[in-house]
PDB file of C-alpha atoms in Angstrom:
ATOM      1  CA  UNK J   1     148.868 122.199  19.356  1.00  0.00           C
ATOM      2  CA  UNK J   2     149.447 120.130  16.306  1.00  0.00           C
ATOM      3  CA  UNK J   3     146.734 120.198  13.806  1.00  0.00           C
ATOM      4  CA  UNK J   4     146.094 116.372  14.340  1.00  0.00           C
ATOM      5  CA  UNK J   5     146.881 113.672  16.866  1.00  0.00           C
ATOM      6  CA  UNK J   6     149.451 112.625  14.392  1.00  0.00           C
ATOM      7  CA  UNK J   7     151.454 115.620  14.319  1.00  0.00           C
ATOM      8  CA  UNK J   8     154.486 116.251  16.379  1.00  0.00           C
ATOM      9  CA  UNK J   9     154.689 118.983  18.903  1.00  0.00           C
ATOM     10  CA  UNK J  10     157.087 121.882  18.161  1.00  0.00           C
ATOM     11  CA  UNK J  11     159.448 120.520  20.887  1.00  0.00           C
ATOM     12  CA  UNK J  12     159.845 116.933  19.933  1.00  0.00           C
ATOM     13  CA  UNK J  13     162.430 115.803  17.392  1.00  0.00           C
ATOM     14  CA  UNK J  14     165.581 113.669  17.231  1.00  0.00           C
ATOM     15  CA  UNK J  15     167.499 113.757  20.451  1.00  0.00           C
ATOM     16  CA  UNK J  16     165.186 116.278  22.134  1.00  0.00           C
ATOM     17  CA  UNK J  17     163.220 115.672  25.215  1.00  0.00           C
ATOM     18  CA  UNK J  18     159.702 116.125  24.373  1.00  0.00           C
ATOM     19  CA  UNK J  19     158.528 117.871  27.460  1.00  0.00           C
ATOM     20  CA  UNK J  20     161.152 119.002  30.154  1.00  0.00           C
ATOM     21  CA  UNK J  21     159.527 119.126  33.691  1.00  0.00           C
ATOM     22  CA  UNK J  22     159.205 122.379  34.938  1.00  0.00           C
ATOM     23  CA  UNK J  23     161.094 123.502  37.873  1.00  0.00           C
ATOM     24  CA  UNK J  24     159.146 122.679  41.176  1.00  0.00           C
ATOM     25  CA  UNK J  25     158.546 124.845  44.103  1.00  0.00           C
ATOM     26  CA  UNK J  26     159.974 123.927  47.460  1.00  0.00           C
ATOM     27  CA  UNK J  27     157.569 123.535  50.216  1.00  0.00           C
ATOM     28  CA  UNK J  28     156.605 127.227  50.998  1.00  0.00           C
ATOM     29  CA  UNK J  29     155.105 129.561  53.477  1.00  0.00           C
ATOM     30  CA  UNK J  30     151.545 130.071  52.198  1.00  0.00           C
ATOM     31  CA  UNK J  31     149.334 130.821  54.884  1.00  0.00           C
ATOM     32  CA  UNK J  32     148.816 134.753  55.119  1.00  0.00           C
ATOM     33  CA  UNK J  33     150.286 135.080  51.415  1.00  0.00           C
ATOM     34  CA  UNK J  34     149.208 135.912  48.345  1.00  0.00           C
ATOM     35  CA  UNK J  35     150.892 133.864  45.384  1.00  0.00           C
ATOM     36  CA  UNK J  36     150.494 133.960  41.716  1.00  0.00           C
ATOM     37  CA  UNK J  37     152.018 132.206  38.388  1.00  0.00           C
ATOM     38  CA  UNK J  38     151.502 130.859  34.994  1.00  0.00           C
ATOM     39  CA  UNK J  39     152.049 127.781  33.249  1.00  0.00           C
ATOM     40  CA  UNK J  40     155.122 126.548  31.308  1.00  0.00           C
ATOM     41  CA  UNK J  41     154.529 125.315  27.879  1.00  0.00           C
ATOM     42  CA  UNK J  42     152.928 122.045  27.203  1.00  0.00           C
ATOM     43  CA  UNK J  43     150.930 121.739  30.762  1.00  0.00           C
ATOM     44  CA  UNK J  44     148.261 119.344  30.283  1.00  0.00           C
ATOM     45  CA  UNK J  45     144.439 119.919  31.806  1.00  0.00           C
ATOM     46  CA  UNK J  46     142.608 116.873  31.773  1.00  0.00           C
ATOM     47  CA  UNK J  47     138.808 116.652  32.702  1.00  0.00           C
ATOM     48  CA  UNK J  48     137.158 113.457  33.364  1.00  0.00           C
ATOM     49  CA  UNK J  49     133.398 112.901  33.787  1.00  0.00           C
ATOM     50  CA  UNK J  50     131.302 110.258  35.010  1.00  0.00           C
ATOM     51  CA  UNK J  51     127.451 110.263  34.802  1.00  0.00           C
ATOM     52  CA  UNK J  52     125.380 107.520  36.287  1.00  0.00           C
ATOM     53  CA  UNK J  53     122.109 109.199  36.898  1.00  0.00           C
ATOM     54  CA  UNK J  54     120.460 107.317  34.029  1.00  0.00           C
ATOM     55  CA  UNK J  55     121.356 103.881  35.244  1.00  0.00           C
ATOM     56  CA  UNK J  56     119.306 101.302  36.534  1.00  0.00           C
ATOM     57  CA  UNK J  57     119.859 100.533  40.375  1.00  0.00           C
ATOM     58  CA  UNK J  58     121.936  97.634  40.024  1.00  0.00           C
ATOM     59  CA  UNK J  59     124.435  99.586  37.545  1.00  0.00           C
ATOM     60  CA  UNK J  60     124.643 102.482  39.696  1.00  0.00           C
ATOM     61  CA  UNK J  61     125.347 100.446  42.648  1.00  0.00           C
ATOM     62  CA  UNK J  62     128.034  98.429  40.707  1.00  0.00           C
ATOM     63  CA  UNK J  63     129.615 101.951  39.561  1.00  0.00           C
ATOM     64  CA  UNK J  64     129.199 103.330  43.305  1.00  0.00           C
ATOM     65  CA  UNK J  65     130.506 100.186  45.002  1.00  0.00           C
ATOM     66  CA  UNK J  66     133.327  98.991  42.727  1.00  0.00           C
ATOM     67  CA  UNK J  67     134.417 101.291  39.990  1.00  0.00           C
ATOM     68  CA  UNK J  68     134.270 104.605  41.888  1.00  0.00           C
ATOM     69  CA  UNK J  69     136.490 103.427  44.741  1.00  0.00           C
ATOM     70  CA  UNK J  70     138.887 102.107  42.065  1.00  0.00           C
ATOM     71  CA  UNK J  71     138.867 105.832  40.572  1.00  0.00           C
ATOM     72  CA  UNK J  72     139.514 107.239  44.130  1.00  0.00           C
ATOM     73  CA  UNK J  73     142.383 104.877  44.421  1.00  0.00           C
ATOM     74  CA  UNK J  74     143.960 105.889  41.306  1.00  0.00           C
ATOM     75  CA  UNK J  75     143.579 109.602  42.252  1.00  0.00           C
ATOM     76  CA  UNK J  76     145.001 109.038  45.564  1.00  0.00           C
ATOM     77  CA  UNK J  77     148.148 107.636  43.940  1.00  0.00           C
ATOM     78  CA  UNK J  78     148.575 110.740  41.672  1.00  0.00           C
ATOM     79  CA  UNK J  79     148.176 113.013  44.751  1.00  0.00           C
ATOM     80  CA  UNK J  80     150.311 111.322  46.885  1.00  0.00           C
ATOM     81  CA  UNK J  81     153.332 110.771  44.055  1.00  0.00           C
ATOM     82  CA  UNK J  82     153.458 114.095  42.226  1.00  0.00           C
ATOM     83  CA  UNK J  83     157.155 113.794  41.171  1.00  0.00           C
ATOM     84  CA  UNK J  84     156.789 110.148  40.023  1.00  0.00           C
ATOM     85  CA  UNK J  85     153.410 110.778  38.302  1.00  0.00           C
ATOM     86  CA  UNK J  86     153.636 114.251  37.050  1.00  0.00           C
ATOM     87  CA  UNK J  87     150.427 115.183  38.579  1.00  0.00           C
ATOM     88  CA  UNK J  88     150.553 118.733  39.727  1.00  0.00           C
ATOM     89  CA  UNK J  89     146.989 119.189  40.928  1.00  0.00           C
ATOM     90  CA  UNK J  90     143.881 117.227  41.147  1.00  0.00           C
ATOM     91  CA  UNK J  91     140.153 117.977  42.098  1.00  0.00           C
ATOM     92  CA  UNK J  92     137.399 115.240  42.446  1.00  0.00           C
ATOM     93  CA  UNK J  93     134.357 117.169  41.881  1.00  0.00           C
ATOM     94  CA  UNK J  94     130.451 116.132  42.381  1.00  0.00           C
ATOM     95  CA  UNK J  95     127.472 118.121  40.954  1.00  0.00           C
ATOM     96  CA  UNK J  96     124.918 118.825  43.845  1.00  0.00           C
ATOM     97  CA  UNK J  97     121.596 120.698  44.220  1.00  0.00           C
ATOM     98  CA  UNK J  98     122.306 124.105  45.343  1.00  0.00           C
ATOM     99  CA  UNK J  99     120.648 124.380  48.613  1.00  0.00           C
ATOM    100  CA  UNK J 100     119.825 121.794  51.505  1.00  0.00           C
ATOM    101  CA  UNK J 101     116.011 122.359  50.616  1.00  0.00           C
ATOM    102  CA  UNK J 102     116.666 121.584  46.684  1.00  0.00           C
ATOM    103  CA  UNK J 103     118.805 118.457  47.819  1.00  0.00           C
ATOM    104  CA  UNK J 104     115.642 117.145  49.689  1.00  0.00           C
ATOM    105  CA  UNK J 105     113.349 117.921  46.928  1.00  0.00           C
ATOM    106  CA  UNK J 106     115.576 116.641  44.150  1.00  0.00           C
ATOM    107  CA  UNK J 107     117.362 113.442  43.758  1.00  0.00           C
ATOM    108  CA  UNK J 108     121.368 113.158  43.878  1.00  0.00           C
ATOM    109  CA  UNK J 109     122.568 114.429  40.520  1.00  0.00           C
ATOM    110  CA  UNK J 110     124.948 111.273  40.190  1.00  0.00           C
ATOM    111  CA  UNK J 111     127.403 113.010  38.287  1.00  0.00           C
ATOM    112  CA  UNK J 112     131.055 113.942  39.000  1.00  0.00           C
ATOM    113  CA  UNK J 113     134.449 114.846  37.193  1.00  0.00           C
ATOM    114  CA  UNK J 114     138.065 114.857  37.826  1.00  0.00           C
ATOM    115  CA  UNK J 115     139.935 118.023  36.912  1.00  0.00           C
ATOM    116  CA  UNK J 116     143.737 117.658  36.968  1.00  0.00           C
ATOM    117  CA  UNK J 117     147.072 119.274  35.574  1.00  0.00           C
ATOM    118  CA  UNK J 118     149.941 117.218  34.739  1.00  0.00           C
ATOM    119  CA  UNK J 119     153.530 118.571  33.917  1.00  0.00           C
ATOM    120  CA  UNK J 120     153.218 117.092  30.121  1.00  0.00           C
ATOM    121  CA  UNK J 121     151.338 114.689  27.985  1.00  0.00           C
ATOM    122  CA  UNK J 122     154.158 112.026  28.306  1.00  0.00           C
ATOM    123  CA  UNK J 123     153.509 111.831  32.091  1.00  0.00           C
ATOM    124  CA  UNK J 124     149.771 111.436  31.675  1.00  0.00           C
ATOM    125  CA  UNK J 125     150.115 109.010  28.840  1.00  0.00           C
ATOM    126  CA  UNK J 126     152.753 107.099  31.088  1.00  0.00           C
ATOM    127  CA  UNK J 127     150.291 106.703  34.020  1.00  0.00           C
ATOM    128  CA  UNK J 128     147.527 105.877  31.659  1.00  0.00           C
ATOM    129  CA  UNK J 129     149.427 103.119  29.833  1.00  0.00           C
ATOM    130  CA  UNK J 130     151.479 101.524  32.492  1.00  0.00           C
ATOM    131  CA  UNK J 131     150.764 102.370  36.161  1.00  0.00           C
ATOM    132  CA  UNK J 132     148.649  99.718  37.971  1.00  0.00           C
ATOM    133  CA  UNK J 133     146.056 102.365  39.467  1.00  0.00           C
ATOM    134  CA  UNK J 134     144.925 103.388  36.127  1.00  0.00           C
ATOM    135  CA  UNK J 135     145.030  99.846  34.495  1.00  0.00           C
ATOM    136  CA  UNK J 136     142.753  98.932  37.551  1.00  0.00           C
ATOM    137  CA  UNK J 137     140.591 102.110  36.515  1.00  0.00           C
ATOM    138  CA  UNK J 138     140.522 100.959  32.746  1.00  0.00           C
ATOM    139  CA  UNK J 139     139.918  97.097  33.372  1.00  0.00           C
ATOM    140  CA  UNK J 140     137.160  98.123  35.883  1.00  0.00           C
ATOM    141  CA  UNK J 141     135.514 100.175  33.184  1.00  0.00           C
ATOM    142  CA  UNK J 142     135.972  97.465  30.610  1.00  0.00           C
ATOM    143  CA  UNK J 143     134.477  94.968  32.891  1.00  0.00           C
ATOM    144  CA  UNK J 144     131.384  97.132  33.798  1.00  0.00           C
ATOM    145  CA  UNK J 145     130.574  97.535  30.139  1.00  0.00           C
ATOM    146  CA  UNK J 146     130.630  94.096  29.649  1.00  0.00           C
ATOM    147  CA  UNK J 147     128.651  93.295  32.535  1.00  0.00           C
ATOM    148  CA  UNK J 148     125.732  95.515  31.538  1.00  0.00           C
ATOM    149  CA  UNK J 149     126.388  95.326  27.740  1.00  0.00           C
ATOM    150  CA  UNK J 150     123.754  97.111  25.775  1.00  0.00           C
ATOM    151  CA  UNK J 151     121.696  98.011  28.587  1.00  0.00           C
ATOM    152  CA  UNK J 152     124.617 100.069  30.164  1.00  0.00           C
ATOM    153  CA  UNK J 153     123.781 103.812  30.974  1.00  0.00           C
ATOM    154  CA  UNK J 154     126.902 104.547  32.662  1.00  0.00           C
ATOM    155  CA  UNK J 155     128.861 107.380  30.548  1.00  0.00           C
ATOM    156  CA  UNK J 156     132.517 108.625  31.054  1.00  0.00           C
ATOM    157  CA  UNK J 157     134.501 111.043  28.800  1.00  0.00           C
ATOM    158  CA  UNK J 158     137.684 112.701  28.736  1.00  0.00           C
ATOM    159  CA  UNK J 159     138.660 116.335  27.869  1.00  0.00           C
ATOM    160  CA  UNK J 160     142.378 117.160  27.322  1.00  0.00           C
ATOM    161  CA  UNK J 161     144.111 120.450  26.582  1.00  0.00           C
ATOM    162  CA  UNK J 162     147.779 121.039  26.080  1.00  0.00           C
ATOM    163  CA  UNK J 163     148.386 124.331  27.286  1.00  0.00           C
ATOM    164  CA  UNK J 164     150.953 126.899  25.773  1.00  0.00           C
ATOM    165  CA  UNK J 165     152.995 129.213  28.273  1.00  0.00           C
ATOM    166  CA  UNK J 166     150.861 131.777  30.050  1.00  0.00           C
ATOM    167  CA  UNK J 167     147.392 130.082  28.976  1.00  0.00           C
ATOM    168  CA  UNK J 168     146.559 129.441  32.784  1.00  0.00           C
ATOM    169  CA  UNK J 169     147.000 131.603  35.525  1.00  0.00           C
ATOM    170  CA  UNK J 170     147.035 130.586  39.074  1.00  0.00           C
ATOM    171  CA  UNK J 171     146.456 132.621  42.266  1.00  0.00           C
ATOM    172  CA  UNK J 172     146.272 131.474  45.788  1.00  0.00           C
ATOM    173  CA  UNK J 173     145.484 133.716  48.871  1.00  0.00           C
ATOM    174  CA  UNK J 174     146.091 132.364  52.273  1.00  0.00           C
ATOM    175  CA  UNK J 175     146.034 128.444  51.053  1.00  0.00           C
ATOM    176  CA  UNK J 176     147.196 125.399  52.374  1.00  0.00           C
ATOM    177  CA  UNK J 177     150.707 124.375  50.923  1.00  0.00           C
ATOM    178  CA  UNK J 178     149.515 121.525  48.360  1.00  0.00           C
ATOM    179  CA  UNK J 179     146.802 123.787  47.218  1.00  0.00           C
ATOM    180  CA  UNK J 180     146.211 123.460  43.359  1.00  0.00           C
ATOM    181  CA  UNK J 181     149.654 123.568  41.464  1.00  0.00           C
ATOM    182  CA  UNK J 182     151.515 125.184  44.257  1.00  0.00           C
ATOM    183  CA  UNK J 183     153.615 122.365  44.561  1.00  0.00           C
ATOM    184  CA  UNK J 184     154.215 121.728  41.096  1.00  0.00           C
ATOM    185  CA  UNK J 185     155.196 125.446  39.834  1.00  0.00           C
ATOM    186  CA  UNK J 186     157.515 128.089  40.476  1.00  0.00           C
ATOM    187  CA  UNK J 187     155.038 130.955  41.743  1.00  0.00           C
ATOM    188  CA  UNK J 188     155.681 134.390  43.053  1.00  0.00           C
ATOM    189  CA  UNK J 189     154.588 135.882  46.276  1.00  0.00           C
ATOM    190  CA  UNK J 190     152.796 139.380  45.968  1.00  0.00           C
TER     191      UNK J 190
END
């Protein structure tokens, strides 16, 4: 990883492709199988979080009714277009109380995150800068911030990691063919 955001990655340079796309696996039979693998250089992991538990009712409703569906539409594009977008796996996660009894006693946590893997940073940046699905998320977030101003309690964040070869390990047992990174990495049957 470069020492700062302005340093170049080792693979970059004049005439070099910054991040070659890894080979993708063809659709394979996965049920009743155990499949393992690791990542190539420069695989990107992103986790984007949303927290709206502290929001007033009108702000929470604005997120749930307007911005969150826009987020889901962007995720649907990434999931449905892995070759174009470079997205290799996505999960939309919600924090929930652990038991039905706790869910009755406690209010909903109103916290979620998206965990995703991209072939490389260039693919993630391209989607973020230019694709209509992300531009809708971005402009929706700006409109939300302007609407609620200093009273805004809705919070978002992003964590991005660029992984060296072998820093992530994947293992699938009896999974559907589009689970995780199975559609984007070369994996081995055990």
